[in-house]
Short mmCIF file of C-alpha atoms in Angstrom, two decimals:
data_model
loop_
_atom_site.label_atom_id
_atom_site.label_comp_id
_atom_site.label_asym_id
_atom_site.label_seq_id
_atom_site.Cartn_x
_atom_site.Cartn_y
_atom_site.Cartn_z
CA MET F 1 95.94 106.02 62.36
CA THR F 2 93.34 104.31 60.15
CA TYR F 3 90.17 106.12 59.14
CA ALA F 4 86.88 104.72 57.85
CA VAL F 5 86.63 107.92 55.85
CA LYS F 6 89.87 109.11 54.29
CA SER F 7 90.62 112.80 54.70
CA THR F 8 92.29 114.92 52.07
CA LEU F 9 94.14 116.80 54.81
CA PRO F 10 97.73 115.85 55.64
CA GLU F 11 98.07 113.81 58.85
CA GLU F 12 99.55 116.64 60.94
CA ASP F 13 96.85 119.09 59.84
CA LEU F 14 94.18 116.48 60.47
CA LYS F 15 95.44 116.08 64.04
CA THR F 16 95.15 119.84 64.66
CA VAL F 17 91.68 120.03 63.14
CA GLY F 18 90.51 116.86 64.88
CA GLU F 19 91.54 118.11 68.31
CA ALA F 20 89.83 121.45 67.69
CA LEU F 21 86.60 119.86 66.51
CA GLN F 22 86.51 117.28 69.32
CA GLY F 23 87.14 119.89 72.02
CA THR F 24 84.46 122.12 70.58
CA LEU F 25 82.00 119.25 70.37
CA LEU F 26 82.46 118.57 74.08
CA ASP F 27 82.02 122.25 74.96
CA LEU F 28 78.86 122.55 72.86
CA ILE F 29 77.24 119.43 74.27
CA ASP F 30 78.01 120.64 77.78
CA LEU F 31 76.76 124.16 76.98
CA SER F 32 73.41 122.72 75.90
CA LEU F 33 73.21 120.67 79.10
CA VAL F 34 74.21 123.59 81.31
CA ALA F 35 71.63 125.83 79.66
CA LYS F 36 68.91 123.20 80.14
CA GLN F 37 69.89 122.66 83.79
CA ILE F 38 69.60 126.38 84.44
CA HIS F 39 66.41 126.55 82.33
CA TRP F 40 64.70 124.03 84.61
CA ASN F 41 65.88 125.70 87.81
CA VAL F 42 65.74 129.45 87.23
CA VAL F 43 63.48 131.43 89.57
CA GLY F 44 62.84 135.12 90.12
CA PRO F 45 61.15 138.14 88.60
CA ARG F 46 62.81 137.62 85.21
CA PHE F 47 62.06 133.90 85.15
CA ARG F 48 60.16 133.88 81.87
CA SER F 49 62.60 135.93 79.79
CA VAL F 50 65.64 134.07 81.12
CA HIS F 51 63.87 130.71 80.75
CA LEU F 52 63.06 131.39 77.09
CA GLN F 53 66.47 132.86 76.32
CA LEU F 54 68.15 129.73 77.68
CA ASP F 55 66.26 127.65 75.12
CA GLU F 56 67.84 129.79 72.38
CA VAL F 57 71.28 128.87 73.69
CA VAL F 58 70.29 125.20 73.79
CA ASP F 59 69.12 125.35 70.17
CA THR F 60 72.32 127.09 69.05
CA ALA F 61 74.59 124.67 70.93
CA ARG F 62 72.74 121.59 69.68
CA SER F 63 72.72 122.79 66.09
CA TYR F 64 76.44 123.55 66.11
CA SER F 65 77.32 120.33 67.95
CA ASP F 66 75.82 118.48 65.00
CA THR F 67 77.66 120.69 62.51
CA VAL F 68 80.96 120.19 64.32
CA ALA F 69 80.50 116.42 64.68
CA GLU F 70 79.56 116.06 61.02
CA ARG F 71 82.58 118.13 59.96
CA ALA F 72 84.78 115.77 61.97
CA SER F 73 83.11 112.75 60.37
CA ALA F 74 83.57 114.23 56.90
CA LEU F 75 87.30 114.44 57.62
CA GLY F 76 87.49 110.86 58.85
CA ILE F 77 87.55 111.74 62.54
CA SER F 78 85.17 109.79 64.74
CA PRO F 79 83.41 112.33 67.02
CA ASP F 80 82.99 111.34 70.66
CA GLY F 81 80.02 112.90 72.45
CA ARG F 82 79.60 110.31 75.20
CA ALA F 83 78.62 111.65 78.62
CA SER F 84 81.88 110.56 80.28
CA THR F 85 83.93 112.21 77.54
CA VAL F 86 81.95 115.44 77.87
CA ALA F 87 82.29 115.41 81.67
CA ASN F 88 86.06 114.96 81.44
CA GLY F 89 86.76 117.36 78.58
CA SER F 90 84.47 120.36 78.70
CA ALA F 91 85.87 123.85 79.29
CA ILE F 92 82.73 124.84 81.23
CA SER F 93 82.75 124.88 85.03
CA THR F 94 80.27 122.73 86.90
CA VAL F 95 76.88 124.32 87.48
CA LYS F 96 75.52 124.32 91.01
CA ASP F 97 72.49 122.19 91.69
CA GLY F 98 69.09 123.38 92.85
CA TRP F 99 67.12 126.55 92.19
CA GLN F 100 68.99 129.51 90.76
CA PRO F 101 67.86 133.10 91.17
CA ASP F 102 67.60 134.76 87.78
CA THR F 103 70.64 136.97 88.47
CA ASP F 104 72.77 133.90 89.30
CA ALA F 105 71.41 132.06 86.27
CA VAL F 106 72.42 134.93 83.99
CA ARG F 107 75.88 135.15 85.55
CA THR F 108 76.39 131.39 85.19
CA MET F 109 75.30 131.48 81.54
CA VAL F 110 77.53 134.47 80.74
CA GLU F 111 80.51 132.64 82.28
CA ALA F 112 79.73 129.42 80.42
CA LEU F 113 79.43 131.28 77.12
CA GLU F 114 82.70 133.13 77.79
CA SER F 115 84.48 129.80 78.36
CA VAL F 116 83.18 128.29 75.13
CA ILE F 117 83.84 131.45 73.11
CA THR F 118 87.41 131.74 74.42
CA LYS F 119 88.18 128.14 73.45
CA ALA F 120 86.43 128.52 70.08
CA ARG F 121 88.59 131.55 69.26
CA GLU F 122 91.76 129.66 70.18
CA ARG F 123 90.70 126.73 68.03
CA MET F 124 89.72 129.02 65.16
CA LYS F 125 93.28 130.41 65.13
CA ALA F 126 94.74 126.90 65.21
CA VAL F 127 92.69 125.53 62.30
CA GLY F 128 92.75 128.65 60.11
CA PRO F 129 96.15 128.04 58.53
CA VAL F 130 95.49 124.34 57.85
CA ASP F 131 91.77 124.10 57.05
CA PRO F 132 89.78 127.19 56.04
CA VAL F 133 86.59 125.11 55.78
CA THR F 134 86.73 124.21 59.47
CA GLU F 135 87.82 127.76 60.27
CA ASP F 136 84.58 128.93 58.65
CA VAL F 137 82.58 126.69 60.99
CA PHE F 138 84.38 128.29 63.93
CA ILE F 139 83.79 131.80 62.57
CA GLN F 140 80.05 131.20 62.33
CA LEU F 141 79.89 129.44 65.69
CA THR F 142 81.81 132.17 67.48
CA GLY F 143 79.65 134.89 65.97
CA ASP F 144 76.45 133.18 67.07
CA LEU F 145 77.74 132.46 70.58
CA GLU F 146 78.95 136.04 70.95
CA LYS F 147 75.46 137.21 70.00
CA GLU F 148 73.97 135.01 72.77
CA HIS F 149 76.61 136.31 75.20
CA TRP F 150 75.79 139.92 74.31
CA MET F 151 72.05 139.36 74.63
CA PHE F 152 72.36 137.77 78.05
CA GLN F 153 74.46 140.66 79.25
CA ALA F 154 72.35 143.41 77.67
CA GLU F 155 68.87 142.07 78.24
CA ASN F 156 69.58 140.89 81.75
CA GLY F 157 71.80 143.68 83.03
CA ARG F 158 75.04 141.67 83.29
#
């Protein structure tokens, strides 16, 4: 495989790290889209708090998607965040269309976060032995997503 940017990682390690970063990029892009879809469609007595909290998830997912994509680029891996790639590779289940009662919105967001966190933990274990720098990205990402997960559960009774 030829890279525009040459990595210092051995080829086999680069493959492991590249797959982990690419999979995480897809999950994060989808998480931001899912959170926005719910954000626009949430209704109910807790509309405002859920609506605002969803924007926090969007900000976190978008920030880390950039971090993850730039880490891939720094290693000579071309990140792929195209819509078709995200649709075919995300770990998050499809979100229903239309209005969502606040309780359903919270449940959907908790499930989406659980999916992304589970995959991030798996990928963190895979990259740890071969690239501690990328492992550190996963450690920070997982911690921040777990905080969002906790807050959705605690603040919204789920």
